[in-house]
Coordinates of C-alpha atoms in Angstrom, one line a residue:
X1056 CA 18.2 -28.0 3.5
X1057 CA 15.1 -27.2 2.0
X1058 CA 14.8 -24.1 -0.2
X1059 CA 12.4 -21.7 2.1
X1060 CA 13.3 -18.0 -0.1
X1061 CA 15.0 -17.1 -3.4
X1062 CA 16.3 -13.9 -3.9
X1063 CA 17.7 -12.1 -7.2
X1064 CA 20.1 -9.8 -7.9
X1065 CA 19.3 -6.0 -9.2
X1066 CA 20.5 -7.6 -12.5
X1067 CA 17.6 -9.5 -12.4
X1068 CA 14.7 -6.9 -12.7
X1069 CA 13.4 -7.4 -16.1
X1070 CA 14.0 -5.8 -18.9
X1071 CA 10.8 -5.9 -20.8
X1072 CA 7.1 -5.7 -19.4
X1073 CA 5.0 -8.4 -20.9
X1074 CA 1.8 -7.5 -22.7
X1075 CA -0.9 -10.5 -22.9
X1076 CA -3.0 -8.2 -25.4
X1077 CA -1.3 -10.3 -28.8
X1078 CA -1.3 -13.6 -26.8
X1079 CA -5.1 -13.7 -26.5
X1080 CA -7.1 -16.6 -27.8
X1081 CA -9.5 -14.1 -29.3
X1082 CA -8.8 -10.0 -30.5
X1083 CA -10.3 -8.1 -27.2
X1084 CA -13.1 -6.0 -27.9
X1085 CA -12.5 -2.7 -28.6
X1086 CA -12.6 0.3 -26.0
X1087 CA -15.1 2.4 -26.7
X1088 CA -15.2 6.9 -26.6
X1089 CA -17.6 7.3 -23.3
X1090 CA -20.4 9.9 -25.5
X1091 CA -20.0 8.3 -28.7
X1092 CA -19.8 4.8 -28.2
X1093 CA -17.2 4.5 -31.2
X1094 CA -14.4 2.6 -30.8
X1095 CA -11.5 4.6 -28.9
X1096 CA -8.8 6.1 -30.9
X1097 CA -5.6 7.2 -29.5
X1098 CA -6.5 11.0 -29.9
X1099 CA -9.8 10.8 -27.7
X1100 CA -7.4 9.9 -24.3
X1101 CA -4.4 13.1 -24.9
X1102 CA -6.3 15.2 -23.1
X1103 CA -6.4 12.8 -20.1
X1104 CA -3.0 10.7 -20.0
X1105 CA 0.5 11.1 -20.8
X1106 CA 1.6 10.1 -24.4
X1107 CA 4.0 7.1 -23.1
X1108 CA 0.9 6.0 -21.4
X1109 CA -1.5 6.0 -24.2
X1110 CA 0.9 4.0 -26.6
X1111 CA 1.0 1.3 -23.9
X1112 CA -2.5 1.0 -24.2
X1113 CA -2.9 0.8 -27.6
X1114 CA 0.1 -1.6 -28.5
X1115 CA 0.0 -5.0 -29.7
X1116 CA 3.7 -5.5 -29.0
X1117 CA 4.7 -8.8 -27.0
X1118 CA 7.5 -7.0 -25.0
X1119 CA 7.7 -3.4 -24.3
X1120 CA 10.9 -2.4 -22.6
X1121 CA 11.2 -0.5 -19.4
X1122 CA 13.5 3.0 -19.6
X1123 CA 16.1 2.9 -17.9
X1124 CA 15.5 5.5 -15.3
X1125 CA 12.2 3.0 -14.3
X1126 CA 14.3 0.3 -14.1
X1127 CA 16.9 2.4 -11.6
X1128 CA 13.7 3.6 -9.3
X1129 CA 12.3 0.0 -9.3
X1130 CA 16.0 -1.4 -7.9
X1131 CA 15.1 0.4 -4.2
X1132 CA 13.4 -2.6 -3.9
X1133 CA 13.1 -4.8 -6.6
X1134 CA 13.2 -8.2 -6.9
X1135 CA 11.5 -8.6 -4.3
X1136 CA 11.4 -11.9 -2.8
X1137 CA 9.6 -15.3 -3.1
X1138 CA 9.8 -17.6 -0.4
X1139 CA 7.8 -21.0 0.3
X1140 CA 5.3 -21.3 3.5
X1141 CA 6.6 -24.5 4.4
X1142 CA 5.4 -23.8 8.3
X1143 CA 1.5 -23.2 6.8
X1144 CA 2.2 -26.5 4.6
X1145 CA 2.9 -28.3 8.0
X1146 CA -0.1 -26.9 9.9
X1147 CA -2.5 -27.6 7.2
X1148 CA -1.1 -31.5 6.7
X1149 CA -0.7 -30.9 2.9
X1150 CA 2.0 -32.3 0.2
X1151 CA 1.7 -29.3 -2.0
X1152 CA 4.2 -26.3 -2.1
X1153 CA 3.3 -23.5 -1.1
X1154 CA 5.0 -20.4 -2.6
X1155 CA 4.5 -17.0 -2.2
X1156 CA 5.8 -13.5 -4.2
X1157 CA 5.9 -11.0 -1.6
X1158 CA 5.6 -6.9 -2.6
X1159 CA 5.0 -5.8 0.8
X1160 CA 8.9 -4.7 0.4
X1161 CA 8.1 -1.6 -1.6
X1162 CA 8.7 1.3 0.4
X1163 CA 4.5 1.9 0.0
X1164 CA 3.9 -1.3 0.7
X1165 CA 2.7 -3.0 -2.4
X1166 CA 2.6 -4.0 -5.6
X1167 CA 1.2 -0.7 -6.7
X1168 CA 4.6 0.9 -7.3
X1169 CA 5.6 -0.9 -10.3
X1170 CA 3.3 1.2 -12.1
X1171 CA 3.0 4.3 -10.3
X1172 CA 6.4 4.7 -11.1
X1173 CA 6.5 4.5 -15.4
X1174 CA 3.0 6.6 -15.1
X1175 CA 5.2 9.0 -13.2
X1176 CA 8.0 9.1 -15.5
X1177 CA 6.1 9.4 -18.5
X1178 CA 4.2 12.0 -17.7
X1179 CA 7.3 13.7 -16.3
X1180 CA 8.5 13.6 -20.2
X1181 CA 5.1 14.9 -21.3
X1182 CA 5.7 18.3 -19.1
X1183 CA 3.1 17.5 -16.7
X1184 CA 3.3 19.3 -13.5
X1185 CA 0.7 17.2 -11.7
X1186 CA -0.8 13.7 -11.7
X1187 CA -4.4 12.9 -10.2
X1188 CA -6.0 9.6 -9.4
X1189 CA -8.5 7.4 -7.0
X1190 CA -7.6 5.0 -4.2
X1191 CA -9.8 2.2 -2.6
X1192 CA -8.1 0.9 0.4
X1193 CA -5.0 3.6 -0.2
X1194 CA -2.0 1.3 -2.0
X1195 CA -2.6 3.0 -4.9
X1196 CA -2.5 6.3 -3.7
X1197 CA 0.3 5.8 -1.5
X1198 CA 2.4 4.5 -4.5
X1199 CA 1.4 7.5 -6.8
X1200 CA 2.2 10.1 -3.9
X1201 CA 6.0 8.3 -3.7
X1202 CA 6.4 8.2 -7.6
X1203 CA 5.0 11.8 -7.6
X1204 CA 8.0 12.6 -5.1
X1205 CA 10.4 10.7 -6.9
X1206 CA 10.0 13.4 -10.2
X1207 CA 8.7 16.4 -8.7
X1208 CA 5.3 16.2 -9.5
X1209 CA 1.8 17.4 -7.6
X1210 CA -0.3 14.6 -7.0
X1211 CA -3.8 14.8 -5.9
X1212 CA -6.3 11.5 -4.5
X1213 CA -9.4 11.0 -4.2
X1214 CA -9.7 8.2 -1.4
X1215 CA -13.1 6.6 -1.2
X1216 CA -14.4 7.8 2.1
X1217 CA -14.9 4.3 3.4
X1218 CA -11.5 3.7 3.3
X1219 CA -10.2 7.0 4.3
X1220 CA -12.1 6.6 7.6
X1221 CA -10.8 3.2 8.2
X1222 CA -7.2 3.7 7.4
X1223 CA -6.2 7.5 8.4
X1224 CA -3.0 6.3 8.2
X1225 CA -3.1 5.3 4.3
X1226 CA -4.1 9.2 3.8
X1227 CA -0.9 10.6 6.5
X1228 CA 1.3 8.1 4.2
X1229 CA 0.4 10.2 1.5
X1230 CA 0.6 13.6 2.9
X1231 CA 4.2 12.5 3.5
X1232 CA 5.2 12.4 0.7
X1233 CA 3.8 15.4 -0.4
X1234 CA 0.4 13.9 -1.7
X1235 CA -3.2 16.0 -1.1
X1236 CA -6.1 13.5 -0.4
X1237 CA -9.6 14.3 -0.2
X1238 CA -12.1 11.7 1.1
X1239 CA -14.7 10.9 -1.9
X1240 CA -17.7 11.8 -2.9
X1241 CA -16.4 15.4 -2.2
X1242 CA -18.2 18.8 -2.6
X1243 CA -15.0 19.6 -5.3
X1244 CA -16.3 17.7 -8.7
X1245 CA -19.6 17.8 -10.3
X1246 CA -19.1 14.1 -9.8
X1247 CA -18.8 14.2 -6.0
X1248 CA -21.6 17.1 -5.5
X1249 CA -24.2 14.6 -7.6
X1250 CA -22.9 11.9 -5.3
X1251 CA -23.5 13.5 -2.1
X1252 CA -26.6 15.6 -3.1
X1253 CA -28.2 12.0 -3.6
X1254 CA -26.4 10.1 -0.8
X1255 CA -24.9 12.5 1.9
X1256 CA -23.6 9.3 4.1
X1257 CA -22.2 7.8 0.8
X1258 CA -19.3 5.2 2.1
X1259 CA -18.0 5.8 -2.2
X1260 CA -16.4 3.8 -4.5
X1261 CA -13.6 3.6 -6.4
X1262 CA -16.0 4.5 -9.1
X1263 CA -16.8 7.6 -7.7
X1264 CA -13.8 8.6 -6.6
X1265 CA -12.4 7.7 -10.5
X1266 CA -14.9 10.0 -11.8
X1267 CA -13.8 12.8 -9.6
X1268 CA -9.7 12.3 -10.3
X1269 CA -10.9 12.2 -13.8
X1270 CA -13.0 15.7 -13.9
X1271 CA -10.0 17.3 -12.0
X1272 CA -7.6 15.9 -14.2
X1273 CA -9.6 17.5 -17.6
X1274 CA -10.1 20.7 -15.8
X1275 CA -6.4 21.5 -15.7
X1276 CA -3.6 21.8 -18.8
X1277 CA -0.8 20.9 -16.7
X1278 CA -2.4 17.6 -15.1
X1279 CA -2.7 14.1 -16.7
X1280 CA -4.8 11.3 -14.7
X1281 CA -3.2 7.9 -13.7
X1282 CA -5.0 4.6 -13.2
X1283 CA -3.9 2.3 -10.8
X1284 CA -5.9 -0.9 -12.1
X1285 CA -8.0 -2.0 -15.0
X1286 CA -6.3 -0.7 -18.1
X1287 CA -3.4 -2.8 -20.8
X1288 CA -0.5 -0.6 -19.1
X1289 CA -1.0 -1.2 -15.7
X1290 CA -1.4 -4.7 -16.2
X1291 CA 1.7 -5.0 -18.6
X1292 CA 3.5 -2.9 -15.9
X1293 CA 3.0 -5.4 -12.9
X1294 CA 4.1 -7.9 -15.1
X1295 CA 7.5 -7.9 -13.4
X1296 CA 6.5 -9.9 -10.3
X1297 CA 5.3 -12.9 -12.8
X1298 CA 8.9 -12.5 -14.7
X1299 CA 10.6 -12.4 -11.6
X1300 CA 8.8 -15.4 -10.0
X1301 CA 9.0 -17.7 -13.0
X1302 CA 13.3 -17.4 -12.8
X1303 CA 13.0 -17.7 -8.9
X1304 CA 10.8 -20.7 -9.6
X1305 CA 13.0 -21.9 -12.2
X1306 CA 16.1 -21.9 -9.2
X1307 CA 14.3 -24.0 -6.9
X1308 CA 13.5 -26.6 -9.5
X1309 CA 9.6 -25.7 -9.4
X1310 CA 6.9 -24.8 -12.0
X1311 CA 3.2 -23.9 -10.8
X1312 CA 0.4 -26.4 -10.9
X1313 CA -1.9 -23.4 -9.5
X1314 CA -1.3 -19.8 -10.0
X1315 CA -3.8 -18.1 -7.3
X1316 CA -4.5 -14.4 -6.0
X1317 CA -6.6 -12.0 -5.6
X1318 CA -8.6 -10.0 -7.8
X1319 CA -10.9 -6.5 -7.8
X1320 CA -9.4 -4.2 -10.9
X1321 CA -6.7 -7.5 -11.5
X1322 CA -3.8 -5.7 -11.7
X1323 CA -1.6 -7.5 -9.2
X1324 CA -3.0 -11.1 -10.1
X1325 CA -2.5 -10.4 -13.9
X1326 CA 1.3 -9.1 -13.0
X1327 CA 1.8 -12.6 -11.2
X1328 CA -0.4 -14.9 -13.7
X1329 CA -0.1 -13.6 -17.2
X1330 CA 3.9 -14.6 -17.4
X1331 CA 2.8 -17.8 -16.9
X1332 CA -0.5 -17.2 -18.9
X1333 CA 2.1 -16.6 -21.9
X1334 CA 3.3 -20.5 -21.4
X1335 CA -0.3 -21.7 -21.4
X1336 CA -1.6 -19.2 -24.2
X1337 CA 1.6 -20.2 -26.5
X1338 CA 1.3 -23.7 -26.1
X1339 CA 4.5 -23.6 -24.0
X1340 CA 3.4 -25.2 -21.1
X1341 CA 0.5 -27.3 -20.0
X1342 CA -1.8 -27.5 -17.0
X1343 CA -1.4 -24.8 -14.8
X1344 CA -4.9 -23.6 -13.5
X1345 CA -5.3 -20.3 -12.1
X1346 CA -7.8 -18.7 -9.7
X1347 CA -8.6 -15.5 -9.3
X1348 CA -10.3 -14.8 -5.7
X1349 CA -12.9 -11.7 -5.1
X1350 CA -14.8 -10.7 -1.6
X1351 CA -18.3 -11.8 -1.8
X1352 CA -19.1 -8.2 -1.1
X1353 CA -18.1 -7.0 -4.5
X1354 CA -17.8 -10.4 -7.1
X1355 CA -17.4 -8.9 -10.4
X1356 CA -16.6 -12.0 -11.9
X1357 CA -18.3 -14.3 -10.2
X1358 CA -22.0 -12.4 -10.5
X1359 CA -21.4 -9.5 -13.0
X1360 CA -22.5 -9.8 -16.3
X1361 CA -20.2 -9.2 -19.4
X1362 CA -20.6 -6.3 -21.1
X1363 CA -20.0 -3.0 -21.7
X1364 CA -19.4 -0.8 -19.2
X1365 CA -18.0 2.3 -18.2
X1366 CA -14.8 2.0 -15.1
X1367 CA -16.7 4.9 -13.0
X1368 CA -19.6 6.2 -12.2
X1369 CA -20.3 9.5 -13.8
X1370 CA -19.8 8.0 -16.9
X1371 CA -16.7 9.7 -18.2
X1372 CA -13.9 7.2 -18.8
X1373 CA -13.8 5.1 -21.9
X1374 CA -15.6 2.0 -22.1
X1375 CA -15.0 -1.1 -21.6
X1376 CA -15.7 -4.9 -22.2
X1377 CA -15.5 -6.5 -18.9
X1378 CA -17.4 -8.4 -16.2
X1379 CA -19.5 -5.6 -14.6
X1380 CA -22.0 -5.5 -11.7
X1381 CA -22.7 -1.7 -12.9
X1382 CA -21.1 0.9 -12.6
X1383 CA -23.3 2.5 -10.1
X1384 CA -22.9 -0.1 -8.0
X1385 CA -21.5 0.7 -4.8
X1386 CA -20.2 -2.1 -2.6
X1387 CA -20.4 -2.9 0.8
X1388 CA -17.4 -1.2 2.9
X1389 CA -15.5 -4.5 3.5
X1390 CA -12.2 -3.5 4.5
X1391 CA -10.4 -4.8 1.5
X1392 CA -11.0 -1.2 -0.2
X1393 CA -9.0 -2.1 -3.2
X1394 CA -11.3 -4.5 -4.2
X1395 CA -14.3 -2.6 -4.4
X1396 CA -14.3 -2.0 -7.9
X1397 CA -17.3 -2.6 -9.4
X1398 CA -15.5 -4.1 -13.1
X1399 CA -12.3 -6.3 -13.7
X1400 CA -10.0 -5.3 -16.5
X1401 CA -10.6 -6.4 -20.2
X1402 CA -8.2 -9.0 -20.2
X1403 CA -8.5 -10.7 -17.0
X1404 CA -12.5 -10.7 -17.8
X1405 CA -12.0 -12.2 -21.4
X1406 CA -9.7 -14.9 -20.0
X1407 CA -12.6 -15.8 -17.4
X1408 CA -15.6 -15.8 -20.1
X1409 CA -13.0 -18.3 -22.5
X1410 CA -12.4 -20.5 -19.3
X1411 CA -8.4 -19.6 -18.7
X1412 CA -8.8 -18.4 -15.7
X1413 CA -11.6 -19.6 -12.7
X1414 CA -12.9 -16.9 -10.3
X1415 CA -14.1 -17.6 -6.7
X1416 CA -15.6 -15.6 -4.3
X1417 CA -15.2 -15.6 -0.8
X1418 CA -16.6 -13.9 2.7
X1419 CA -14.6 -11.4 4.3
X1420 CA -14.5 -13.8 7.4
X1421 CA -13.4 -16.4 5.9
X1422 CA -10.5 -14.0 4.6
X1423 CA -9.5 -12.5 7.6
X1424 CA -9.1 -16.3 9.1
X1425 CA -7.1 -17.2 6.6
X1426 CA -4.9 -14.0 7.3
X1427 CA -4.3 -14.6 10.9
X1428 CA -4.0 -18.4 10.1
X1429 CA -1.4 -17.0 7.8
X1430 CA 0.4 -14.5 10.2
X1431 CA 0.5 -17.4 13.5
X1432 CA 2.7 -20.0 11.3
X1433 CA 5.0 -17.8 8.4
X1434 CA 4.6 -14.7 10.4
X1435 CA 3.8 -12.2 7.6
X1436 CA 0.7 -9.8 8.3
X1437 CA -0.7 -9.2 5.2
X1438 CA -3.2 -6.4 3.7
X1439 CA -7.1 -7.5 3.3
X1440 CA -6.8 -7.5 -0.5
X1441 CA -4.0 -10.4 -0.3
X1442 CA -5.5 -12.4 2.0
X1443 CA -8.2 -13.4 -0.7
X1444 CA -5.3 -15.4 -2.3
X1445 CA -4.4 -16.7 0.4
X1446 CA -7.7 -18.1 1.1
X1447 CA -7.6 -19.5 -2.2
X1448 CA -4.2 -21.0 -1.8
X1449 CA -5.0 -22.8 1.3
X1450 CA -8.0 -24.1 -0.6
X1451 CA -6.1 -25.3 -3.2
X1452 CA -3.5 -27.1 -0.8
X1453 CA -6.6 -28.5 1.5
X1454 CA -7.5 -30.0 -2.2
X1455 CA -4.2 -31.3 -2.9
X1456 CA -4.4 -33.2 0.3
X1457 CA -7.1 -34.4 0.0
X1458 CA -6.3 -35.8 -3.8
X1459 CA -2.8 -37.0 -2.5
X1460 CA -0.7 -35.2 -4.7
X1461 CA 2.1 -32.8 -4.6
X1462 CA 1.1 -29.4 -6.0
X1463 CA 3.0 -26.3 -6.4
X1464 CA 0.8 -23.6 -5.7
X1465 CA 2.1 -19.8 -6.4
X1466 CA 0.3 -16.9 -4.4
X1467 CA 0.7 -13.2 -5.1
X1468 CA 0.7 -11.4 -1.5
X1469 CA 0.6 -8.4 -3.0
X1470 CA 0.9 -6.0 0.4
X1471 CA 1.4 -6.1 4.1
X1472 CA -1.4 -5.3 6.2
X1473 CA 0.0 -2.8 8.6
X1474 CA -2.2 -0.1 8.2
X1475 CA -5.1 -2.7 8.4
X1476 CA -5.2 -3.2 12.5
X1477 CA -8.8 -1.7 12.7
X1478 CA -10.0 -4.6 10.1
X1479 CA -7.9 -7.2 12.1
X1480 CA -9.1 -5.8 15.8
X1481 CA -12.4 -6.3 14.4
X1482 CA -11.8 -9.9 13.3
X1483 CA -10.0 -11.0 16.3
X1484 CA -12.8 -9.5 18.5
X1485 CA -15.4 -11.3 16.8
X1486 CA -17.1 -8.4 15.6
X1487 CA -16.2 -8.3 11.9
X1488 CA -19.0 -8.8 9.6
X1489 CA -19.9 -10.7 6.3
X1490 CA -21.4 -8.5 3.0
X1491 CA -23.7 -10.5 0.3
X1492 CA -25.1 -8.0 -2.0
X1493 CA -28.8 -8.9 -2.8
X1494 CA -29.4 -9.9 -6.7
X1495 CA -31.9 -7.2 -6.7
X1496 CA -29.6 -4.8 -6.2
X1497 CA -27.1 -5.4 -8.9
X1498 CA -30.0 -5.9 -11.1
X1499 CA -31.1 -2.9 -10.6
X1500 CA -27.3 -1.7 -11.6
X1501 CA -27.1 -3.6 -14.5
X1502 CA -30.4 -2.1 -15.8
X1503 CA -28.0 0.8 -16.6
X1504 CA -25.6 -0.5 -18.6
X1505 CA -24.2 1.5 -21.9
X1506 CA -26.2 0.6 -25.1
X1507 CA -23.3 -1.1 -26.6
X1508 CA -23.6 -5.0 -27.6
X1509 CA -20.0 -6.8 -27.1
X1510 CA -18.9 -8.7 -30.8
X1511 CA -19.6 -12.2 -30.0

């Protein structure tokens, strides 16, 4: 028979996250301290994160190990599985393998929890009594409000309005757990006030709603801010789907010609692609492409420029080298909220500008037919975000057709979609619709970039 799903053990679940940072072709630019624009010492972020947190992000270390109580919480669920879409291979005609690592299993949903959780515990060892943070679509948020529960901690999110209209039951997920959400830009931050002053009907952004977790977050002793995209630990964090999926691949007697998913801060596509990164970068391994997929709407990597820029809008978070379309951009409200950041992470953007990694971008039509295309032959209803790898994988396998050869493609479906029926009711009704920014506009971003020239 042929092999549809591997499954692992809980003796599986890795034992060290991998961190890219020492692997890359070239040293990564330095972060840089928002007013000064020096490079970022380990000092200028105590008041803001939790101590485990900010070693993370300064290491150079290949393999960090997870504590043991992280590994414990991450057994409710993990491994989580990795099955191949043999009946999509047979609708679209193709010869290619199609396999797909599936964290829709996590009690919130996503991928999201394999950091939410060591942020958690961390600051649980700092003291900290409460945690604040942003959310786009409301993954994030919902996996911080569980990790919160897990060690007793306050948690507080500021969900970009868009979102928080769209998916009221992202924000009841949270309140169930014990979470307080606010819809951002609020009338609670400086940040939010200047937001709303200037644009009362402001749909918000996850830049926005970063600055406002981040003001709250200095206001108080007893709270720390966590990130659920962009920065070194979150990405080293994730990197347990990719570890996982290289031994599940390894038992069905496959290795990836294609490593595809989707991308807006690139924390789930980095925790799929950069174990498998590590074989390319090392010399390990040889031609494996990988594609990173963005919404139209919002393409970072696709139309930003590279630079310097700071992750939100009020300016207060460290700065950082990355593919940028400004950070007072604020994107259309597609309904794959999670995306609609207006930067990539430092890593993921330095292994697009050295040609590693290829980024497309694609309509949020296009996306949603690829979800129900999806859903109607392996039955798996998938969030917005994912569906952009998807997309791409089908691509990929229409390609491999058409060149007559028998791929393996690996996609990261990093969510289901059920709090997403309003975004599929739209598609399916015919009344979804299609977000290009105009060039004039993210000019106009760009114009206000940080005085800060990247080391070339």
């Amino acid at each position: 028979m042929t092999t549809t799903h591997v499954l692992l053990s809980a003796a599986d679940i890795p034992e060290r996250w991998y961190n890219i940072v020492p692997d890359l072709p070239r040293p990564l630019p330095p972060a840089l301290h928002p007013r000064t624009l020096e490079p970022l010492s380990p000092a200028d972020l105590a008041g803001l994160l939790p101590q485990g947190v900010i070693e993370q992000e300064f290491s150079e270390e290949r393999w960090i190990e997870i504590p043991d109580r992280v590994r414990e919480l991450y057994g409710i669920w993990r491994p989580s599985p990795l099955h191949r879409a043999t009946r999509l291979e047979k609708a679209l005609d193709t010869p290619a393998h199609i396999w797909f690592k599936y964290e829709g299993v996590s009690p919130a949903g996503s991928h999201k929890p394999n950091t939410a959780i060591p942020q958690a515990y961390y600051a649980a060892q700092d003291g900290v009594r409460r945690l604040t943070s942003e959310t786009g679509a409301g993954q994030w948020g919902s996996a911080l409000s569980f990790a919160g529960s897990l060690f007793g901690l306050e948690v507080t999110v500021y969900m970009v309005r868009s979102s928080y209209q769209q998916k009221p039951y992202r924000r009841v997920l949270m309140e169930t757990w014990g979470a307080r959400v606010h819809a951002s830009p609020t009338e609670l931050t400086p940040a939010g006030r200047a937001v709303v002053a200037a644009h009362p009907e402001s749909p918000g952004s996850i830049g926005i709603a970063i600055s406002e977790a981040v003001e709250d977050a200095l206001s108080r002793d007893d709270t720390r801010f966590a990130l659920g995209s962009i920065s070194h630990n979150v990405l080293l964090h994730q990197s347990v789907i990719g570890l996982e999926a290289k031994k599940q691949l390894e038992i069905a007697g496959e290795y990836p010609d294609v490593v595809v998913g989707c991308v807006g801060g690139g924390s789930g596509y980095a925790g799929l692609s950069y174990p498998f990164l590590h074989d390319t970068l090392t010399g390990a391994r040889t031609g494996t492409r990988f594609v990173a997929v963005e919404p139209e709407a919002c393409p970072s990597l696709t139309r930003g420029s590279y630079a310097y820029d700071y992750p939100d809008t009020a300016s207060l978070s460290p700065v950082l080298p990355m593919y940028t379309l400004g950070h007072g951009f604020v994107p259309a409200p597609i309904h794959a909220g999670g995306l609609r950041h207006h930067g990539s992470s430092p890593t993921m953007c330095a292994l697009v500008e050295q040609g590693y990694v290829t980024a497309r971008a694609v309509s949020q039509r296009d996306v949603f037919g690829a979800a129900v295309r999806f859903a109607r032959t392996e039955g798996f209803v998938m969030a917005p975000e994912s569906a952009h790898g998807v997309r791409g994988a089908i691509d990929e396998a229409l390609a491999a057709k058409e060149a007559g050869e028998a791929r393996t493609i690996l996609v990261h479906v990093s969510g289901h979609g059920n709090f997403d029926m309003a975004a599929y009711d739209s598609y399916l009704a015919g009344t979804l619709a299609d977000y290009e920014p105009e060039q004039a506009d993210i000019d106009r971003a760009l114009a206000d970039l940080p005085q800060a020239k990247l080391p070339r």
